[in-house]
Short mmCIF file of C-alpha atoms in Angstrom, two decimals:
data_model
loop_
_atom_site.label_atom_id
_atom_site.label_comp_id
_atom_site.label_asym_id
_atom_site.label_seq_id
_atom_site.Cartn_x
_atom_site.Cartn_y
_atom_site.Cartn_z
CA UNK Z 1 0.00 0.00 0.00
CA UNK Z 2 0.85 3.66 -0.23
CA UNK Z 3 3.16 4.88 2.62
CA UNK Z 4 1.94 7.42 4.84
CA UNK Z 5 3.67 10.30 6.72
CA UNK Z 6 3.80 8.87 10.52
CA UNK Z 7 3.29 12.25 11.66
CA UNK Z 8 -0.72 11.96 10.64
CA UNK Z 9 -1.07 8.71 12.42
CA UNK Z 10 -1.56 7.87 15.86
CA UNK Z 11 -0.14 5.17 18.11
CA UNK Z 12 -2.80 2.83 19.10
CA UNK Z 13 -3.24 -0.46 20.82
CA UNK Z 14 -6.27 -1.89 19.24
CA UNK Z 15 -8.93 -1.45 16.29
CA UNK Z 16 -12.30 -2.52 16.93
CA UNK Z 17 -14.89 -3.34 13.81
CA UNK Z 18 -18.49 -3.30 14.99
CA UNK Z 19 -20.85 -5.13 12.41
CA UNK Z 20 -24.15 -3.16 11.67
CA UNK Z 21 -25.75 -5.16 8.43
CA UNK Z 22 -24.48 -8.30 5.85
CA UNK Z 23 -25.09 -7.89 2.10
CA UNK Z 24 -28.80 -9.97 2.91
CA UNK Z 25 -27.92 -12.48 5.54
CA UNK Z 26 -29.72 -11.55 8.49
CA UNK Z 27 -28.35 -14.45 11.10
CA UNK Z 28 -24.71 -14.59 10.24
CA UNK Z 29 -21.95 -12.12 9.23
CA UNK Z 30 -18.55 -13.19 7.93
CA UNK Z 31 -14.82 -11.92 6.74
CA UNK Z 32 -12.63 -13.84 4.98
CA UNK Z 33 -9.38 -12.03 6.06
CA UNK Z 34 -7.73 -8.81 7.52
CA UNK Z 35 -4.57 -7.31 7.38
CA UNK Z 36 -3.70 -4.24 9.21
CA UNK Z 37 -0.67 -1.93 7.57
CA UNK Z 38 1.79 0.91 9.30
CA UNK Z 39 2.63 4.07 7.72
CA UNK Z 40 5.34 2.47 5.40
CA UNK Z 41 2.80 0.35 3.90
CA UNK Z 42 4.36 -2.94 5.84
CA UNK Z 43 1.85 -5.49 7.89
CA UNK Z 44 2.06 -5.48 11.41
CA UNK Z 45 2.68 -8.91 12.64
CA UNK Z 46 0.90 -10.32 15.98
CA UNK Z 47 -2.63 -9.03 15.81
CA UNK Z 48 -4.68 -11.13 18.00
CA UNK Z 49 -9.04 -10.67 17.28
CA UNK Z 50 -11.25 -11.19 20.06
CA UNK Z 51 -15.00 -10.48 19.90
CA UNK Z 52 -16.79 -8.12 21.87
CA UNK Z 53 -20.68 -8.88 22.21
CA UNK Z 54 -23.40 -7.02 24.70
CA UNK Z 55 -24.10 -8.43 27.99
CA UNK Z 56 -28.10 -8.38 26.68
CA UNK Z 57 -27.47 -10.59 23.24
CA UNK Z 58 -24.50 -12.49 25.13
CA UNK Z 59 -26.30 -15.71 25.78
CA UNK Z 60 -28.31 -15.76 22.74
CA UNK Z 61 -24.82 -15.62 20.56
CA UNK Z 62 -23.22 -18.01 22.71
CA UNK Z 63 -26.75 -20.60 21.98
CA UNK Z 64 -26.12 -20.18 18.37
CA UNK Z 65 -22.63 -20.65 18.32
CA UNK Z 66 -22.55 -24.63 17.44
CA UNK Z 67 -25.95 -24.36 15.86
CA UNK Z 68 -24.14 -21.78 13.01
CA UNK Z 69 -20.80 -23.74 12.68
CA UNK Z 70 -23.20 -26.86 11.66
CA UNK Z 71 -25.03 -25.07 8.70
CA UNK Z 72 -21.27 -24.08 7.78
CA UNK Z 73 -19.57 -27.57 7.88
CA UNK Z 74 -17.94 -26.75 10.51
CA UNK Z 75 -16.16 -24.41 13.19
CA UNK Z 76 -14.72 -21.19 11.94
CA UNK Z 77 -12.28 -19.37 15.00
CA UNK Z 78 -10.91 -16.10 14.65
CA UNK Z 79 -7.65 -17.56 13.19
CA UNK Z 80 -9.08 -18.48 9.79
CA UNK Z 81 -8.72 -14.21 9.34
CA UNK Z 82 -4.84 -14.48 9.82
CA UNK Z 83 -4.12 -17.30 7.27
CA UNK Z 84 -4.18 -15.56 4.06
CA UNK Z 85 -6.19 -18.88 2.75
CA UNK Z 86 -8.87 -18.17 0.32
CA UNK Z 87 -10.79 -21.18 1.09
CA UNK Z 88 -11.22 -20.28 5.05
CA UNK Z 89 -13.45 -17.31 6.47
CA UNK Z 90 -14.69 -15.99 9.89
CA UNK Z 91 -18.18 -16.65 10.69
CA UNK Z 92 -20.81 -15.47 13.71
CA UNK Z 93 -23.94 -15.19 14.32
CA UNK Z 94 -25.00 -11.61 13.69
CA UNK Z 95 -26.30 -9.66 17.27
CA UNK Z 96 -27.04 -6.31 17.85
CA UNK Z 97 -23.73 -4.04 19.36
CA UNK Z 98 -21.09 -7.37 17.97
CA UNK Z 99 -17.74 -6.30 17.37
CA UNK Z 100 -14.63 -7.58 16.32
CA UNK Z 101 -11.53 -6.22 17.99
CA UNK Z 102 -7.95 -6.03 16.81
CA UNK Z 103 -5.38 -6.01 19.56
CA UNK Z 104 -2.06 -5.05 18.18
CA UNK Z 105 1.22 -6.55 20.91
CA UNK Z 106 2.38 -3.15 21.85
CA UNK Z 107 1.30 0.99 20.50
CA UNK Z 108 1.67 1.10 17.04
CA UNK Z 109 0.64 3.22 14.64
CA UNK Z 110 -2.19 1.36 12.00
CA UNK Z 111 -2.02 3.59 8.53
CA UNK Z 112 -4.75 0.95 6.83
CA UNK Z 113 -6.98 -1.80 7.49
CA UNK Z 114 -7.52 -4.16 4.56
CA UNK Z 115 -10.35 -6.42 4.45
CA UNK Z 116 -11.49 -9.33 2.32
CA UNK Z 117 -15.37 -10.02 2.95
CA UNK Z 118 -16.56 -13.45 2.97
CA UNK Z 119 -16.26 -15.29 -0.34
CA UNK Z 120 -16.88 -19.01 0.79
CA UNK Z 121 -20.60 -20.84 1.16
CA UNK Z 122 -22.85 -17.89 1.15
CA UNK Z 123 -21.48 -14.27 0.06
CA UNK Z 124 -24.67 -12.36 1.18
CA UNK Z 125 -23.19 -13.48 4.74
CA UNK Z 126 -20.24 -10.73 4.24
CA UNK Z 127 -20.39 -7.63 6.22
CA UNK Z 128 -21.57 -4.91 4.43
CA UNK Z 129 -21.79 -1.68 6.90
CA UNK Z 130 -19.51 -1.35 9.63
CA UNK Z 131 -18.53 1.22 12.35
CA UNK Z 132 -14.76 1.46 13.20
CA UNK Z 133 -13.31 2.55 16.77
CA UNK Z 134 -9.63 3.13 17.70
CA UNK Z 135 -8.58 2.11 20.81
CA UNK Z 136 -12.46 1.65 21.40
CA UNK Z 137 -13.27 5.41 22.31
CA UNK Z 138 -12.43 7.48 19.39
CA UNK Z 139 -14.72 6.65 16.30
CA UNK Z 140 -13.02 7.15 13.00
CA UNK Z 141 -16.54 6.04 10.87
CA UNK Z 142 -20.13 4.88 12.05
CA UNK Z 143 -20.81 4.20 7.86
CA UNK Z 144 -18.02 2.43 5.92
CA UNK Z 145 -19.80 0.38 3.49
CA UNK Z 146 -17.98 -2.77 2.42
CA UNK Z 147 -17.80 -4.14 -0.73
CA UNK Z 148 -19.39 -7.67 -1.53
CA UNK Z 149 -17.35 -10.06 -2.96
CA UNK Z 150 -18.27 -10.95 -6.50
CA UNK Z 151 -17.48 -14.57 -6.51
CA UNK Z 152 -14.54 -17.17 -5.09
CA UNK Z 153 -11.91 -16.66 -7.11
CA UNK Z 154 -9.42 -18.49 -5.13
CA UNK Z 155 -7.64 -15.31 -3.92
CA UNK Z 156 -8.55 -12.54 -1.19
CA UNK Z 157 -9.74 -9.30 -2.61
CA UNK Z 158 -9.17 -6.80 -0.02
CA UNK Z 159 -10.68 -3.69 0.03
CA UNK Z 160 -8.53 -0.74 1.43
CA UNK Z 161 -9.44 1.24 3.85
CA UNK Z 162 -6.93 4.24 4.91
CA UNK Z 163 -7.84 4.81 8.39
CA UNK Z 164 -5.21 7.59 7.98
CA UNK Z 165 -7.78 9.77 5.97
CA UNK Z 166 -10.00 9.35 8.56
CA UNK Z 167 -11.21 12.38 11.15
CA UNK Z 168 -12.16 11.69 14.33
CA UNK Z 169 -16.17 11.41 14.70
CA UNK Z 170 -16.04 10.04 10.91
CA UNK Z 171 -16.20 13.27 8.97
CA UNK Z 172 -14.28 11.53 5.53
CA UNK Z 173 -15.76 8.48 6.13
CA UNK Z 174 -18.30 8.62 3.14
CA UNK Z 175 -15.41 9.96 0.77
CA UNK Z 176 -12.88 7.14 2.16
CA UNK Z 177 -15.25 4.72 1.82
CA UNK Z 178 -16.48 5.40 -1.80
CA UNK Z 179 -13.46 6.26 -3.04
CA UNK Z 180 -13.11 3.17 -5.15
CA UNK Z 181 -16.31 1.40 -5.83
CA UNK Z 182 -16.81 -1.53 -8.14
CA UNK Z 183 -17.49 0.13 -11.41
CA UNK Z 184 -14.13 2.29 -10.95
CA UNK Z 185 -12.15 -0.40 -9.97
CA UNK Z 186 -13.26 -2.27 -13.33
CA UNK Z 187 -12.66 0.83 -15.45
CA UNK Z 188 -9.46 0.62 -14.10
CA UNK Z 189 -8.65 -2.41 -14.38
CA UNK Z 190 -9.84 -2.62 -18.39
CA UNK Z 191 -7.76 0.85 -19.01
CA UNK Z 192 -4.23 -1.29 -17.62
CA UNK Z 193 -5.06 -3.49 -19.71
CA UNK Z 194 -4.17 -1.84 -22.70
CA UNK Z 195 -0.62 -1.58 -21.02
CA UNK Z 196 -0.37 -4.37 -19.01
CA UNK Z 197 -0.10 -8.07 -19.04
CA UNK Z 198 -2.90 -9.68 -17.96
CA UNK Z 199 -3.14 -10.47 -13.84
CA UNK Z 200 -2.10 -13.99 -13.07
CA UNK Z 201 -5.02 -14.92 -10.90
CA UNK Z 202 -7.43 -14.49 -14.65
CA UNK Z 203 -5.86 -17.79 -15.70
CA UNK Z 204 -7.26 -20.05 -12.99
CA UNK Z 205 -10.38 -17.73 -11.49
CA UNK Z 206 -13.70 -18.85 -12.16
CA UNK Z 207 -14.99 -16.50 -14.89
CA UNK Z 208 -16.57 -13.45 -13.35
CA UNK Z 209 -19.25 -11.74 -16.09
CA UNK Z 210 -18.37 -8.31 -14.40
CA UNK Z 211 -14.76 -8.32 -14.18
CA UNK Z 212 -13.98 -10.09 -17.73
CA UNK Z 213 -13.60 -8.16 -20.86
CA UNK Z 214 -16.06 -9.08 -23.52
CA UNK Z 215 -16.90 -8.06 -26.64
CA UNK Z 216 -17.40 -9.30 -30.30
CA UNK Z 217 -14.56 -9.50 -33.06
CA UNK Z 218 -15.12 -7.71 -36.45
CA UNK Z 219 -13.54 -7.08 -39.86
CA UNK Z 220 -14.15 -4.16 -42.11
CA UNK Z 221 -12.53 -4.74 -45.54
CA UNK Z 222 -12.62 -1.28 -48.01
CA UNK Z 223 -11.78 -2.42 -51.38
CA UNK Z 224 -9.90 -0.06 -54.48
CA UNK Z 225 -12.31 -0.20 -57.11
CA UNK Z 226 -11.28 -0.61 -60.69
CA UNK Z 227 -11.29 2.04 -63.86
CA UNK Z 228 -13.15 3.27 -64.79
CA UNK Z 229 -12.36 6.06 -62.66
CA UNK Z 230 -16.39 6.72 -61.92
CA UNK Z 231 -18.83 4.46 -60.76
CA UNK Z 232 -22.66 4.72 -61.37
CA UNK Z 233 -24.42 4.87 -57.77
CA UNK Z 234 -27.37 5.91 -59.39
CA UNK Z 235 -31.00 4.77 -57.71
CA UNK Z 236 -33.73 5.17 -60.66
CA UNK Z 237 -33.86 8.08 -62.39
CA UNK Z 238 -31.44 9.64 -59.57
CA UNK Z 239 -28.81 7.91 -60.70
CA UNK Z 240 -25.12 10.09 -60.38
CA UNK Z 241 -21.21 9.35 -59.93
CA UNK Z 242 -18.97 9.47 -57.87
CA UNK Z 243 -14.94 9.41 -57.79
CA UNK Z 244 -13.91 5.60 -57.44
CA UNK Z 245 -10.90 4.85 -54.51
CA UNK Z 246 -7.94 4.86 -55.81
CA UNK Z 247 -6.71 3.42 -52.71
CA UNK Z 248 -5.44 -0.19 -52.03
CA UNK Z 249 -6.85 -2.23 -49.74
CA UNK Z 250 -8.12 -1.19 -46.34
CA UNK Z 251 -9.01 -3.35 -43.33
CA UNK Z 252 -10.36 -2.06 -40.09
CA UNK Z 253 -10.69 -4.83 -37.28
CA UNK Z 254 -11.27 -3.95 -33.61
CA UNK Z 255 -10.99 -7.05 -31.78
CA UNK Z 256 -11.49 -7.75 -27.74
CA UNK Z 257 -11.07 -10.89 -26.75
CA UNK Z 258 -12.74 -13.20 -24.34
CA UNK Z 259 -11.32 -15.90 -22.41
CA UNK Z 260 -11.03 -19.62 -23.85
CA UNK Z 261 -12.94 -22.31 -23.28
CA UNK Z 262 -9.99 -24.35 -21.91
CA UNK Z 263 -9.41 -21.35 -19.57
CA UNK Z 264 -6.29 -20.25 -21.56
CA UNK Z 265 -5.99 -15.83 -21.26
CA UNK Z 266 -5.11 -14.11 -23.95
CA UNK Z 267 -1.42 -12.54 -24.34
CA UNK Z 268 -2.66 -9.16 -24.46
CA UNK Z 269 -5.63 -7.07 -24.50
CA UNK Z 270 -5.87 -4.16 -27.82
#
């Protein structure tokens, strides 16, 4: 990530995440990773989560808490954030006031957060708005919306958020959180490509309709016309002439391609 001057960040010992609303699951919320980044754009190593839920809702999510691990296939702990795997995500039941904290081992100062919403068994389970706290007082946005993840691709998309921009009481939040939305990030992505190799993780993805170029491949052939040097274009009586090219041949083709059956990506993209 970009680096960012230390001066504008404060130390802190812990980043808490407090989940309002999924993208349509109403029972459980999910993340498939997190990374959290210092001002030089490095990840700070030895965050430990912990969840923080209200003494009113406490027993309910503690009921549920074997009951949702079953309709998952199994248990998902805290750790499954921390093991940059794809294939693993966080999941909990979703209660009024629950919160996921990040403790970091000693004051550091946290630049960005970078999150990767659930992609595994149901995506509507990923969190969609979310309130973040530092140090659990001083609220840097009650409104960051999350991005849903459009499909497993069998690599985490994280979505960055610079806490850095942040004011206290959330006054950037909106910009910050907007600031790259799906349809710029895919007009972005299709303007590198006219540059740039294609990204490595296109050849074994799962197609993704929204991400993929697409498109139709055409030929336009103009061809010199012999002497004489005017041709009748005449319709009826309305008939008239016109210079004939002189020209040799002329082909316009605009070409985008798609990907291969056989999953193969093209070379480049023009």
């Amino acid at each position: 990530d970009t680096p960012t001057t230390a001066a504008s960040v404060p130390e802190c010992r812990s980043i808490c995440i407090e989940f309002l609303d999924t993208w349509g699951s109403g029972v459980v919320v999910g993340l498939s990773a997190i990374r959290l980044l210092d001002p030089n754009g490095d990840d700070i190593e030895d965050v430990e989560a912990a969840l923080e839920v209200p003494s009113d809702v406490a027993a309910t999510f503690a009921a549920s808490a074997d009951e949702d691990a079953g309709l998952r296939g199994g248990s998902t702990p805290l750790s499954a954030l921390f093991d940059a795997d794809a294939t693993t995500a966080w999941f909990a039941r979703l209660v009024p006031g629950l919160k996921l904290r990040l403790d970091l081992p000693e004051p550091k100062r946290v630049a960005s957060l970078l999150v990767a919403n659930a992609g595994i068994f149901d995506r509507s389970c990923g969190a969609r708005t979310v309130a973040i706290t530092r140090d659990g007082s001083e609220t840097l946005t009650e409104d960051l919306v999350l991005r849903k993840t459009p499909g497993t691709l069998g690599a985490l998309l994280f979505q960055t958020v610079r806490l850095s921009d942040l004011c206290a009481g959330g006054a950037n939040a909106t910009t910050v959180a907007h600031s790259v939305t799906a349809r710029a990030a895919i007009g972005l992505r299709r303007a590198a490509m006219l540059q740039q190799a294609w990204p490595d993780f296109y050849a074994s993805a799962a197609p993704n309709v929204a991400l993929l170029p697409v498109g139709y491949v055409f030929e336009l052939r103009v061809s010199a016309i012999e002497p004489p040097s005017m041709v009748d274009v005449g319709m009826g009586s309305d008939s008239a002439s016109v210079p004939a090219a002189a020209s040799e041949d002329l082909v316009v083709r605009a070409v985008r391609f798609e990907e291969a059956d056989d999953g193969a990506k093209p070379d480049r993209f023009f």
